[in-house]
Coordinates of C-alpha atoms in Angstrom, one line a residue:
M1 CA -119.3 -8.5 7.7
S2 CA -116.9 -7.1 5.0
K3 CA -114.5 -7.3 7.6
W4 CA -114.9 -11.2 7.7
L5 CA -114.8 -11.1 3.8
T6 CA -111.3 -9.5 3.8
I7 CA -110.3 -12.0 6.2
L8 CA -111.6 -15.4 4.1
A9 CA -109.7 -14.1 1.3
A10 CA -106.6 -13.3 2.6
V11 CA -106.4 -17.1 4.0
A12 CA -107.8 -18.8 0.1
V13 CA -104.9 -16.4 -1.2
V14 CA -102.1 -17.6 0.9
C15 CA -103.5 -21.3 1.6
G16 CA -103.9 -21.3 -2.9
S17 CA -100.7 -19.6 -2.9
T18 CA -98.8 -22.6 -0.3
W19 CA -100.5 -25.0 -2.8
A20 CA -99.3 -24.3 -6.0
W21 CA -95.9 -23.3 -4.5
Q22 CA -95.5 -27.1 -3.5
Q23 CA -96.7 -28.4 -7.4
G24 CA -93.9 -26.7 -8.4
F25 CA -94.6 -23.4 -9.4
R26 CA -92.6 -20.5 -9.4
P27 CA -92.8 -16.9 -10.5
S28 CA -90.7 -14.9 -13.1
M29 CA -87.7 -12.7 -11.3
N30 CA -86.9 -10.6 -14.5
Y31 CA -89.2 -8.3 -13.2
F32 CA -87.2 -7.3 -10.3
E33 CA -83.9 -7.4 -12.1
S34 CA -82.6 -5.0 -14.3
P35 CA -80.3 -5.8 -17.5
I36 CA -76.8 -6.1 -17.5
R37 CA -74.9 -2.8 -19.7
L38 CA -71.4 -3.7 -21.0
S39 CA -68.6 -1.6 -21.8
L40 CA -67.1 -2.8 -25.0
V41 CA -63.9 -1.7 -26.9
E42 CA -62.8 -2.9 -30.4
V43 CA -59.6 -5.2 -31.2
D44 CA -57.6 -2.9 -33.6
R45 CA -53.6 -3.4 -35.0
G46 CA -51.1 -1.3 -33.7
D47 CA -47.6 -1.3 -32.2
I48 CA -47.0 -2.3 -28.5
V49 CA -43.9 -0.9 -26.7
L50 CA -42.0 -2.9 -23.9
L51 CA -40.6 0.3 -21.5
V52 CA -38.8 -0.7 -18.0
V53 CA -38.9 2.7 -16.1
E54 CA -36.1 2.9 -13.2
N55 CA -34.3 5.9 -11.8
G56 CA -30.6 6.6 -11.0
S57 CA -28.5 10.6 -10.9
L58 CA -25.9 12.1 -13.0
E59 CA -22.4 11.5 -13.0
S60 CA -19.1 12.2 -14.6
A61 CA -18.8 10.2 -17.9
S62 CA -14.9 11.1 -18.2
D63 CA -11.6 9.4 -16.3
A64 CA -10.6 12.9 -14.6
T65 CA -10.7 11.6 -10.6
V66 CA -7.9 13.0 -9.5
K67 CA -6.8 10.5 -6.7
C68 CA -4.2 10.5 -3.3
Q69 CA -0.9 8.7 -5.2
V70 CA 1.2 9.5 -2.1
E71 CA 2.8 6.0 -0.9
A72 CA 3.7 4.1 2.0
L73 CA 7.1 3.5 2.8
V74 CA 7.7 1.7 5.2
G75 CA 11.4 1.2 6.4
Q76 CA 14.6 2.1 4.7
V77 CA 14.3 1.2 1.6
G78 CA 18.0 1.3 0.9
G79 CA 19.3 -1.1 4.0
T80 CA 21.3 1.6 5.0
T81 CA 21.7 0.0 8.7
G82 CA 25.4 0.3 8.3
A83 CA 25.6 4.5 8.0
G84 CA 28.8 3.9 9.4
G85 CA 30.4 2.3 7.6
A86 CA 33.0 5.1 6.4
G87 CA 33.8 5.3 10.1
G88 CA 33.8 1.4 9.9
A89 CA 36.6 1.5 6.7
G90 CA 38.2 4.4 8.4
G91 CA 38.7 2.5 11.6
R92 CA 40.8 -0.6 9.6
G93 CA 43.1 2.0 8.7
G94 CA 45.2 2.4 11.5
G95 CA 43.8 -0.5 14.1
T96 CA 45.4 -3.4 11.9
T97 CA 49.0 -2.4 12.0
S98 CA 51.5 -4.4 14.5
G99 CA 54.0 -2.7 16.1
A100 CA 56.0 -6.3 16.6
S101 CA 55.4 -8.1 13.4
G102 CA 55.0 -5.0 11.5
K103 CA 52.0 -6.3 8.9
A104 CA 50.6 -4.4 6.8
A105 CA 46.6 -3.2 7.2
S106 CA 46.7 -2.5 3.0
G107 CA 44.0 -4.5 0.9
G108 CA 47.4 -6.1 -1.4
G109 CA 49.4 -7.0 0.9
S110 CA 52.5 -5.4 1.8
P111 CA 55.7 -7.7 1.9
Q112 CA 57.2 -8.1 5.6
A113 CA 61.1 -9.3 5.0
A114 CA 62.6 -11.5 6.9
A115 CA 65.9 -12.4 7.9
P116 CA 67.4 -14.6 5.4
V117 CA 68.7 -17.6 6.3
A118 CA 72.4 -17.2 8.8
T119 CA 75.5 -18.8 8.5
K120 CA 77.9 -20.3 10.4
S121 CA 79.7 -16.9 10.1
K122 CA 79.1 -14.0 13.0
S123 CA 79.3 -11.2 9.4
A124 CA 76.8 -13.0 8.2
R125 CA 74.7 -13.6 11.7
G126 CA 75.7 -9.9 11.8
A127 CA 74.3 -8.5 8.8
S128 CA 71.3 -10.7 8.9
G129 CA 70.3 -8.5 11.6
A130 CA 71.0 -5.7 10.1
S131 CA 68.9 -7.1 7.0
S132 CA 65.7 -7.7 9.7
K133 CA 65.5 -4.4 10.9
T134 CA 65.3 -2.2 8.7
Q135 CA 63.4 -4.6 6.2
S136 CA 60.9 -4.4 9.2
S137 CA 60.9 -1.0 9.4
G138 CA 60.1 -1.0 5.8
S139 CA 56.6 -3.3 6.3
T140 CA 55.7 -1.1 8.9
S141 CA 55.5 2.2 6.9
G142 CA 54.3 0.1 4.7
S143 CA 51.1 -0.7 6.8
G144 CA 50.0 3.1 7.5
S145 CA 49.0 3.0 4.1
A146 CA 44.8 3.6 2.9
S147 CA 42.4 0.4 3.2
G148 CA 42.4 -1.3 0.1
S149 CA 44.8 0.8 -1.9
G150 CA 48.2 0.5 0.3
S151 CA 49.0 -3.2 -1.0
A152 CA 51.3 -1.5 -3.6
S153 CA 52.7 1.2 -1.6
G154 CA 53.8 -1.5 1.7
A155 CA 55.0 -3.8 -1.2
A156 CA 57.0 -0.6 -3.0
S157 CA 58.7 -0.4 0.2
S158 CA 59.5 -3.8 1.1
S159 CA 61.1 -4.1 -2.5
A160 CA 63.1 -0.9 -1.5
S161 CA 64.3 -2.1 1.8
A162 CA 65.2 -6.5 0.8
T163 CA 67.3 -4.1 -2.0
S164 CA 69.2 -2.5 0.7
S165 CA 69.8 -5.3 3.0
S166 CA 70.7 -8.2 -0.2
T167 CA 74.0 -6.6 0.0
A168 CA 74.7 -7.8 3.5
A169 CA 73.4 -11.1 3.3
T170 CA 76.8 -13.2 1.8
T171 CA 78.4 -16.7 3.0
T172 CA 81.6 -17.0 3.4
T173 CA 82.3 -18.0 0.0
G174 CA 81.4 -14.6 -1.0
S175 CA 77.6 -15.9 -3.0
V176 CA 74.7 -13.2 -2.3
K177 CA 71.1 -15.2 -1.0
P178 CA 68.6 -13.1 -2.2
V179 CA 65.6 -11.7 -0.9
I180 CA 62.6 -13.4 -2.1
R181 CA 59.5 -11.3 -1.5
S182 CA 56.9 -14.1 -2.7
F183 CA 58.0 -15.3 0.5
T184 CA 56.9 -12.5 2.8
Y185 CA 54.4 -11.6 0.9
M186 CA 50.8 -10.9 3.3
V187 CA 47.3 -10.9 1.5
T188 CA 44.8 -9.6 4.3
P189 CA 41.3 -10.7 3.9
H190 CA 39.3 -8.2 3.0
V191 CA 36.9 -6.0 5.3
P192 CA 33.3 -5.2 4.0
L193 CA 32.5 -2.0 3.7
K194 CA 29.8 -1.7 5.5
P195 CA 29.8 -3.7 8.3
A196 CA 27.0 -5.3 9.9
T197 CA 27.9 -3.1 12.8
S198 CA 29.8 0.4 12.5
T199 CA 32.4 1.3 14.9
G200 CA 34.0 3.9 13.2
G201 CA 33.1 8.1 12.8
G202 CA 29.7 7.4 11.3
A203 CA 27.5 6.9 13.7
S204 CA 27.4 10.1 14.6
T205 CA 25.5 10.1 11.6
T206 CA 23.3 7.2 11.7
A207 CA 22.1 8.6 15.0
T208 CA 21.4 11.8 12.7
A209 CA 19.6 9.5 10.5
S210 CA 18.0 8.3 12.8
A211 CA 16.8 10.7 15.1
T212 CA 15.6 12.9 12.4
T213 CA 13.8 9.7 11.2
T214 CA 12.0 9.5 14.4
R215 CA 10.9 13.0 14.5
T216 CA 9.3 12.9 11.5
G217 CA 7.7 9.6 11.4
G218 CA 7.0 6.6 12.9
G219 CA 8.0 3.7 10.5
G220 CA 12.1 4.0 11.6
G221 CA 12.8 6.4 8.4
G222 CA 10.0 5.1 6.3
G223 CA 8.9 8.8 4.4
G224 CA 7.1 10.2 7.6
R225 CA 3.3 9.5 7.3
G226 CA 4.5 6.7 4.7
G227 CA 5.7 5.2 7.6
G228 CA 3.5 4.7 10.3
G229 CA 1.9 8.8 9.9
R230 CA 2.5 11.3 12.5
G231 CA 1.3 10.8 16.0
S232 CA -1.8 12.8 17.0
T233 CA -2.6 14.1 20.5
N234 CA -4.8 11.9 20.7
G235 CA -5.2 8.6 19.9
M236 CA -8.7 8.6 17.7
D237 CA -7.1 10.4 15.2
Q238 CA -4.0 8.3 14.8
E239 CA -3.5 7.9 11.2
K240 CA -2.8 4.6 9.0
P241 CA 0.6 3.7 7.0
G242 CA 0.0 5.0 3.3
S243 CA -2.6 8.5 4.6
T244 CA -1.7 12.3 4.8
R245 CA -3.8 15.1 5.2
I246 CA -5.4 17.5 3.1
I247 CA -4.1 21.1 3.6
S248 CA -5.7 23.3 0.9
I249 CA -8.3 22.1 -1.6
L250 CA -10.7 24.3 -2.9
R251 CA -14.6 25.1 -2.7
E252 CA -16.8 22.3 -4.1
G253 CA -18.0 23.6 -7.9
T254 CA -15.0 25.9 -8.6
K255 CA -14.5 25.8 -12.2
V256 CA -10.8 24.9 -13.3
K257 CA -8.5 24.8 -16.3
K258 CA -5.8 22.4 -16.9
G259 CA -3.0 21.9 -14.6
E260 CA -5.0 24.3 -12.6
I261 CA -3.6 23.5 -8.4
V262 CA -7.0 22.2 -6.6
C263 CA -5.8 20.1 -3.5
E264 CA -2.0 20.6 -1.4
L265 CA -1.8 17.5 0.6
D266 CA 0.8 17.6 4.2
A267 CA 4.1 17.0 2.7
S268 CA 6.1 18.6 5.1
A269 CA 7.4 14.9 6.8
F270 CA 8.4 14.0 2.6
R271 CA 10.6 16.9 2.8
D272 CA 12.7 16.3 6.1
E273 CA 13.1 12.4 4.7
L274 CA 13.8 13.8 1.4
K275 CA 17.1 15.5 3.5
V276 CA 18.2 12.5 5.0
Q277 CA 18.0 10.6 2.0
K278 CA 19.9 12.8 -0.2
I279 CA 23.2 12.4 2.1
R280 CA 22.1 8.6 2.5
H281 CA 22.3 8.6 -1.6
L282 CA 25.4 10.3 -1.2
Q283 CA 26.7 7.9 1.8
A284 CA 26.0 5.1 -0.6
Q285 CA 27.8 6.5 -3.8
S286 CA 30.7 6.9 -1.7
W287 CA 31.0 3.7 -1.5
V288 CA 30.6 2.6 -4.7
E289 CA 32.6 5.0 -5.6
Q290 CA 35.5 3.3 -2.6
A291 CA 34.3 -0.2 -3.8
S292 CA 35.8 0.2 -7.0
A293 CA 38.7 1.8 -6.1
I294 CA 40.0 -0.4 -4.1
L295 CA 38.7 -3.2 -6.8
E296 CA 41.2 -1.3 -9.5
V297 CA 44.1 -1.4 -7.1
N298 CA 43.7 -5.0 -6.2
K299 CA 43.3 -6.3 -9.9
I300 CA 46.9 -3.5 -10.5
T301 CA 48.6 -5.8 -7.1
L302 CA 47.2 -8.9 -8.8
R303 CA 48.9 -8.4 -11.8
E304 CA 52.1 -6.5 -9.8
Y305 CA 52.1 -10.0 -8.1
R306 CA 51.8 -12.7 -11.2
D307 CA 53.9 -11.4 -13.7
G308 CA 55.8 -9.0 -11.9
I309 CA 57.3 -10.6 -8.6
Y310 CA 56.6 -14.3 -9.0
P311 CA 58.5 -14.0 -11.9
Q312 CA 61.0 -12.1 -11.0
D313 CA 61.2 -13.9 -7.5
L314 CA 61.7 -17.4 -10.3
Q315 CA 64.8 -16.1 -11.9
L316 CA 66.3 -14.7 -8.1
I317 CA 66.5 -18.0 -7.3
R318 CA 67.5 -19.6 -10.6
Q319 CA 70.6 -17.7 -10.6
Y320 CA 70.7 -18.1 -7.0
I321 CA 70.9 -21.8 -7.9
Q322 CA 73.2 -21.5 -10.9
T323 CA 76.1 -19.4 -8.1
C324 CA 75.4 -21.9 -6.2
Q325 CA 76.5 -24.8 -8.3
I326 CA 79.7 -23.2 -9.4
E327 CA 80.4 -22.2 -5.8
Y328 CA 80.1 -26.0 -4.9
D329 CA 81.4 -27.0 -8.3
I330 CA 84.4 -25.1 -7.2
A331 CA 85.1 -26.4 -3.7
A332 CA 84.7 -29.4 -5.0
R333 CA 87.2 -29.1 -7.1
N334 CA 90.0 -27.3 -4.4
Y335 CA 89.2 -30.0 -2.3
T336 CA 90.2 -33.0 -4.8
W337 CA 93.4 -30.8 -5.1
S338 CA 93.5 -30.6 -1.7
S339 CA 93.9 -34.1 -1.2
E340 CA 96.2 -34.9 -4.0
M341 CA 98.4 -32.3 -2.3
M342 CA 98.4 -33.6 1.2
K343 CA 99.7 -37.1 0.1
K344 CA 102.2 -35.7 -1.5
G345 CA 102.7 -33.3 1.4
L346 CA 102.4 -30.3 0.3
R347 CA 99.5 -29.4 2.1
A348 CA 98.6 -29.5 5.5
R349 CA 95.4 -31.7 7.0
S350 CA 93.8 -28.8 8.7
Q351 CA 93.6 -26.6 5.3
V352 CA 92.1 -29.9 2.9
I353 CA 89.7 -30.1 6.4
A354 CA 89.0 -26.5 5.8
D355 CA 88.6 -26.8 1.9
E356 CA 86.5 -30.3 2.7
L357 CA 83.8 -28.0 5.5
N358 CA 83.5 -25.7 2.7
V359 CA 82.4 -28.2 -0.1
Q360 CA 79.6 -28.9 2.9
Q361 CA 78.7 -25.7 3.5
T362 CA 78.5 -24.4 -0.7
L363 CA 76.6 -28.1 -1.0
I364 CA 74.2 -27.5 1.9
A365 CA 73.3 -24.1 0.1
L366 CA 72.4 -25.6 -3.4
N367 CA 70.1 -27.8 -1.4
E368 CA 68.3 -25.2 0.1
A369 CA 68.5 -22.8 -3.3
K370 CA 66.9 -26.0 -5.1
G371 CA 64.4 -26.1 -2.0
M372 CA 63.3 -22.1 -2.1
L373 CA 62.9 -23.1 -6.1
E374 CA 60.6 -25.9 -5.0
R375 CA 58.6 -23.9 -2.3
L376 CA 57.9 -21.0 -4.6
E377 CA 56.9 -23.0 -7.7
K378 CA 54.6 -25.8 -6.0
F379 CA 53.5 -24.1 -3.1
T380 CA 53.7 -20.2 -2.2
G381 CA 53.2 -19.0 -5.7
P382 CA 50.6 -20.7 -6.6
K383 CA 48.5 -19.7 -2.8
L384 CA 49.5 -16.0 -3.7
I385 CA 47.7 -16.3 -6.4
K386 CA 44.7 -17.6 -4.5
S387 CA 45.1 -15.7 -2.3
L388 CA 44.7 -12.7 -4.5
E389 CA 42.7 -14.1 -6.4
A390 CA 39.9 -14.7 -3.9
K391 CA 40.3 -11.2 -2.4
L392 CA 39.6 -9.9 -5.8
A393 CA 36.3 -11.8 -6.1
S394 CA 35.7 -11.1 -2.3
I395 CA 36.0 -6.7 -3.6
L396 CA 33.8 -7.6 -6.7
T397 CA 31.0 -9.2 -4.6
D398 CA 31.1 -5.8 -2.4
K399 CA 31.0 -4.0 -5.2
L400 CA 27.6 -5.7 -6.8
A401 CA 26.4 -5.1 -2.6
Q402 CA 27.7 -1.5 -2.8
D403 CA 26.1 -1.5 -6.5
S404 CA 22.7 -2.8 -4.9
S405 CA 22.7 -0.4 -2.3
F406 CA 23.5 2.8 -4.1
A407 CA 20.2 1.3 -6.3
L408 CA 18.1 1.1 -3.6
E409 CA 19.0 4.2 -2.6
T410 CA 18.8 5.6 -5.9
E411 CA 14.8 4.2 -5.5
R412 CA 13.8 5.5 -2.4
L413 CA 15.1 8.6 -3.7
H414 CA 13.2 9.0 -6.6
R415 CA 10.1 7.1 -4.8
L416 CA 10.2 10.7 -2.1
E417 CA 10.7 12.8 -4.9
K418 CA 8.0 11.4 -6.5
N419 CA 5.8 11.2 -3.3
L420 CA 6.6 15.0 -2.9
A421 CA 5.3 15.9 -6.6
A422 CA 2.3 14.0 -5.8
C423 CA 1.1 15.9 -2.5
T424 CA 0.2 18.3 -5.3
L425 CA -2.3 17.6 -6.3
R426 CA -3.3 19.5 -10.3
A427 CA -6.3 19.7 -12.6
P428 CA -5.6 17.2 -15.4
D429 CA -8.4 19.3 -17.8
D430 CA -11.0 21.6 -17.8
G431 CA -14.0 21.4 -15.2
V432 CA -15.5 21.4 -12.4
V433 CA -14.5 20.8 -9.4
V434 CA -16.7 17.9 -7.3
Y435 CA -15.8 16.5 -4.3
V436 CA -15.5 12.4 -4.5
N437 CA -17.2 11.4 -0.6
Q438 CA -17.5 7.8 0.4
A439 CA -20.6 6.3 1.8
N440 CA -21.3 3.1 3.7
G441 CA -23.6 0.2 2.6
W442 CA -26.7 2.2 3.9
G443 CA -26.0 5.7 1.9
R444 CA -24.7 7.4 5.0
V445 CA -21.2 9.6 3.9
E446 CA -18.5 7.8 6.2
S447 CA -15.5 10.3 4.6
A448 CA -16.2 13.7 3.6
I449 CA -13.6 15.3 1.3
E450 CA -12.4 18.7 3.6
E451 CA -9.4 20.7 5.2
G452 CA -8.1 18.5 7.1
V453 CA -9.2 15.3 6.6
T454 CA -6.8 12.5 6.5
V455 CA -6.4 10.7 3.1
R456 CA -4.7 7.2 2.2
Q457 CA -3.5 5.9 -1.1
D458 CA -5.4 5.1 -4.0
Q459 CA -8.5 7.5 -2.5
P460 CA -10.2 9.5 -4.9
I461 CA -10.6 13.0 -3.9
F462 CA -12.2 15.0 -6.7
Q463 CA -13.7 14.6 -9.8
L464 CA -13.7 17.1 -12.8
P465 CA -16.7 15.9 -14.6
D466 CA -17.6 17.4 -18.5
P467 CA -21.1 19.1 -19.1
R468 CA -21.0 17.8 -22.4
R469 CA -19.7 14.5 -21.4
L470 CA -22.3 13.1 -18.0
R471 CA -24.0 10.1 -18.1
V472 CA -26.8 8.2 -16.0
K473 CA -26.1 5.4 -12.9
V474 CA -29.6 3.6 -13.2
R475 CA -30.6 1.7 -10.1
I476 CA -32.3 -1.9 -11.7
N477 CA -34.0 -3.6 -9.6
E478 CA -33.0 -7.7 -9.9
T479 CA -36.5 -8.6 -11.1
K480 CA -36.0 -6.5 -14.3
V481 CA -32.1 -6.8 -15.1
A482 CA -32.9 -9.3 -17.2
Q483 CA -34.6 -7.3 -19.3
I484 CA -31.3 -4.4 -19.3
R485 CA -28.3 -5.3 -22.0
P486 CA -25.5 -3.0 -22.4
G487 CA -26.4 -1.1 -26.3
Q488 CA -30.2 -1.0 -25.1
D489 CA -31.3 2.6 -26.5
C490 CA -33.5 4.5 -23.9
Q491 CA -34.8 7.9 -22.9
I492 CA -34.1 10.2 -20.1
V493 CA -36.1 12.7 -18.2
I494 CA -33.7 15.0 -15.5
D495 CA -36.1 16.0 -12.9
A496 CA -34.6 19.2 -12.8
F497 CA -35.1 19.8 -16.5
P498 CA -38.7 17.7 -18.3
D499 CA -39.2 19.4 -20.6
R500 CA -36.0 18.6 -22.3
K501 CA -35.7 14.9 -23.4
L502 CA -32.4 12.9 -23.9
V503 CA -31.4 9.8 -25.6
G504 CA -29.1 7.5 -24.7
K505 CA -27.4 3.9 -24.4
V506 CA -26.6 1.6 -21.9
T507 CA -22.8 1.3 -22.1
D508 CA -23.0 -1.2 -19.0
V509 CA -25.0 -3.5 -16.5
T510 CA -22.5 -4.3 -13.1
A511 CA -22.2 -8.2 -12.7
I512 CA -23.2 -8.1 -8.9
A513 CA -26.2 -7.0 -6.8
T514 CA -26.5 -4.4 -3.8
P515 CA -28.4 -4.6 -0.5
V516 CA -30.5 -1.8 -1.0
N517 CA -31.0 -1.1 2.6
G518 CA -27.7 -2.1 4.1
P519 CA -26.0 -5.0 4.0
F520 CA -29.4 -7.3 6.3
S521 CA -31.6 -6.3 3.3
D522 CA -33.3 -8.9 0.9
V523 CA -34.1 -6.6 -2.3
R524 CA -30.8 -6.5 -4.2
V525 CA -30.4 -3.9 -7.5
Y526 CA -27.9 -3.5 -9.9
F527 CA -26.7 -1.0 -11.4
A528 CA -26.7 0.4 -15.6
L529 CA -24.8 3.2 -16.6
V530 CA -26.2 5.2 -19.5
S531 CA -24.2 7.5 -22.0
I532 CA -26.0 11.3 -22.7
E533 CA -25.8 10.6 -26.4
Q534 CA -26.4 15.0 -26.6
G535 CA -26.2 17.2 -23.6
F536 CA -26.4 20.5 -22.8
A537 CA -24.4 23.3 -20.4
D538 CA -26.9 23.2 -17.4
L539 CA -26.8 19.3 -16.6
R540 CA -24.5 18.8 -13.4
P541 CA -23.3 15.9 -11.8
G542 CA -26.3 14.6 -8.4
L543 CA -29.4 15.4 -10.2
S544 CA -32.3 13.0 -10.7
A545 CA -33.2 11.1 -13.7
E546 CA -36.4 9.0 -15.0
V547 CA -34.6 6.4 -17.4
S548 CA -36.5 4.7 -19.8
F549 CA -35.3 1.7 -21.4
L550 CA -36.5 0.1 -24.4
S551 CA -36.9 -3.5 -23.9
D552 CA -39.2 -5.2 -26.7
Q553 CA -40.9 -3.7 -29.5
R554 CA -43.8 -5.2 -32.2
S555 CA -45.5 -3.5 -35.0
Q556 CA -48.8 -3.6 -36.6
V557 CA -50.1 -6.7 -34.5
D558 CA -53.4 -7.2 -32.8
R559 CA -53.9 -5.6 -29.6
V560 CA -56.1 -5.2 -26.8
P561 CA -56.6 -2.9 -23.7
L562 CA -55.1 -4.6 -20.7
A563 CA -58.0 -4.0 -18.6
A564 CA -59.7 -6.4 -21.2
I565 CA -57.6 -9.4 -19.9
R566 CA -59.6 -11.3 -17.2
E567 CA -56.4 -14.2 -16.4
V568 CA -58.0 -17.1 -13.9
G569 CA -55.5 -21.2 -13.7
G570 CA -52.7 -19.7 -15.5
E571 CA -55.2 -18.9 -18.6
S572 CA -56.1 -15.7 -20.5
F573 CA -59.4 -15.4 -21.4
V574 CA -61.7 -11.8 -22.8
A575 CA -65.0 -11.2 -22.3
I576 CA -67.4 -11.0 -25.9
P577 CA -71.4 -9.9 -26.1
D578 CA -73.4 -12.9 -26.7
R579 CA -76.3 -12.5 -28.8
S580 CA -77.7 -15.8 -29.2
P581 CA -81.3 -16.6 -28.2
A582 CA -80.4 -19.1 -24.7
A583 CA -78.5 -15.6 -23.9
K584 CA -79.5 -14.3 -20.2
P585 CA -79.5 -10.7 -19.6
Q586 CA -78.3 -11.3 -16.5
T587 CA -75.1 -12.2 -18.3
P588 CA -75.0 -11.4 -22.8
Y589 CA -71.6 -12.6 -22.4
R590 CA -69.4 -15.2 -22.5
W591 CA -65.3 -15.9 -21.8
Q592 CA -62.8 -16.4 -24.7
K593 CA -60.1 -18.1 -23.9
V594 CA -57.4 -16.6 -26.0
E595 CA -53.1 -16.9 -26.3
L596 CA -51.3 -13.5 -25.6
G597 CA -48.0 -11.8 -26.9
L598 CA -45.3 -9.2 -25.6
S599 CA -47.2 -7.1 -23.1
G600 CA -46.7 -3.1 -22.9
P601 CA -47.6 -0.6 -20.3
D602 CA -51.4 0.0 -22.2
Y603 CA -51.6 -2.8 -24.2
V604 CA -51.3 -6.5 -24.8
E605 CA -50.9 -8.4 -28.3
V606 CA -53.1 -11.5 -29.2
L607 CA -52.3 -13.9 -31.1
S608 CA -55.1 -16.2 -31.4
G609 CA -58.7 -16.1 -29.8
V610 CA -60.0 -13.2 -30.9
R611 CA -59.3 -11.1 -34.7
Q612 CA -58.5 -7.2 -35.7
G613 CA -62.9 -5.9 -35.5
D614 CA -63.8 -8.0 -32.1
R615 CA -65.4 -6.2 -29.4
V616 CA -64.8 -7.2 -26.0
V617 CA -65.9 -6.2 -22.5
A618 CA -63.8 -3.3 -21.7
D619 CA -62.9 -3.6 -18.5
A620 CA -63.1 -7.8 -17.4
L621 CA -62.3 -7.6 -13.3
T622 CA -66.1 -5.6 -12.9
L623 CA -67.3 -9.2 -14.5
E624 CA -67.7 -12.6 -13.0
A625 CA -65.0 -14.8 -12.9
P626 CA -65.5 -18.1 -15.4
E627 CA -64.4 -21.1 -14.5
P628 CA -61.5 -22.8 -17.0
S629 CA -62.9 -26.0 -17.3
A630 CA -66.2 -25.3 -18.8
V631 CA -65.0 -23.2 -21.1
S632 CA -63.5 -25.2 -24.2
A633 CA -60.4 -24.7 -24.7
A634 CA -61.1 -24.2 -28.8
S635 CA -63.8 -22.4 -29.1
S636 CA -65.6 -21.6 -32.4
P637 CA -64.1 -18.3 -33.5
V638 CA -66.1 -15.6 -32.6
A639 CA -68.3 -13.5 -35.0
S640 CA -67.7 -10.0 -36.3
L641 CA -70.3 -7.8 -34.7
S642 CA -68.4 -4.3 -36.3
P643 CA -71.0 -2.9 -38.1

């Protein structure tokens, strides 16, 4: 009976509950839920510091970086292709004399005597032949003089021969025809001292220099390795132009004093080339001296002819014209007298004919003398003066070329001496030896400094950092580079000395980014150089450091912890407790829109929405996110909940 009563009661309860539910009656669920407990934090006033923290390493801040200063010398600087120029000049000395004509090989142009105009008498023709032989021998003797300086001696020889033969050149009337040296004066063209191809005795010198150059380097006399490098046994170890090898270098970390030898480079090729260059330098100097001597001799030759021989020849011809004129007048008077005497029967006709022939001969001689004067004044004299001046200009040009060549040889000699001295690297200041190893874009060392490796021109070899003058090279991410600027203060913490904090200042920020993980990486970093204001003796290059840059700062502003801020839809909110009667126990808070300012590592500046003394939820991320559209932008000010 009781069993059925229980069943009926249960059915009645279910039916009643169903009817009540359909009628809209709902039981309260608060009985099954517990109220939310909020952790609050107060809006206070304080400082906000914005820091940018990046990592870097120590390096030397001084310029005590020693580089390889060995230059690349390719080819011959001085242009010594005519190294056998001395032999070429010597070959000119004896190869231009003509035994048949007696031409002089001297620079000034030895006069070559010619036979005077023969008269109809046998004695005159014989005298002319003797004179011609004598002058020819004199001209030949003058041709053996040295190059350039033999013109004066040749001219003197010809002058002497002409004087000795002048007495033999007589006419039937007894007049003496002078020997005019201008008519036989010859100006030989100037041959440069250094021809393009040498044929003299200097070829052996050129061959020796070429052999030495080939032995010491591959650049055709280019300073050993500077001209192409010394050939190696395998093709993989061939050196590039402007490179040399490290013979010896002090161990890294060695403390050195100023002026102490730190590194020795291979200088054997430069020593060999320097010996050859000294020979070329002396040859160029001798050519300059020889060109100067030839120039002076030809200046004298020009003055000798223009101021000596030429006026003298003019005077001799004028005197000869006067003599011929006197003889013609005498012959004409004799002919007139003979003609009158023949009319009187006192003179034979044959004698009159002889006097007439004498008049014709003296007239021919007079006309010839006048022609000689005109020829000398208008043609021969100006032509010889112009030829001597042109030759002098050619010699001057040759001398200028020799001066330029000598200057180039001197410059090359000084460069070789400089390179030889650059093979010994000394410490420019006191410090610790640190090798400058070169790494690629992946950070892998490709060129390590050690004995036997090849270094090129301007490649850094070692540094001498001073512990009192170090700096930090900091890697700056591209997202933070805008916050770093020169002159910015920062704090430095060395990983090896975490308890000794240092103060520094940014000196420079690189303008070009560098890939982080090789050239194909999308991440770019910049480098900032931070000087250390006061270091200590235990600092060493290469130590890792953490640098905190002071980007911005606010003093005594309203602030809240960063965890109290909730960002939704680009707007910032804080949760504040809701003490109103309509507040639900499950959500005893409401969202308040705030305007933020500077954000630091722990706090953020609040510009509006809350003020000092207000309480906000400490951890806004644990609450349900607000709906920006449901929150009024102009919310009522929050009442202070501080006691």
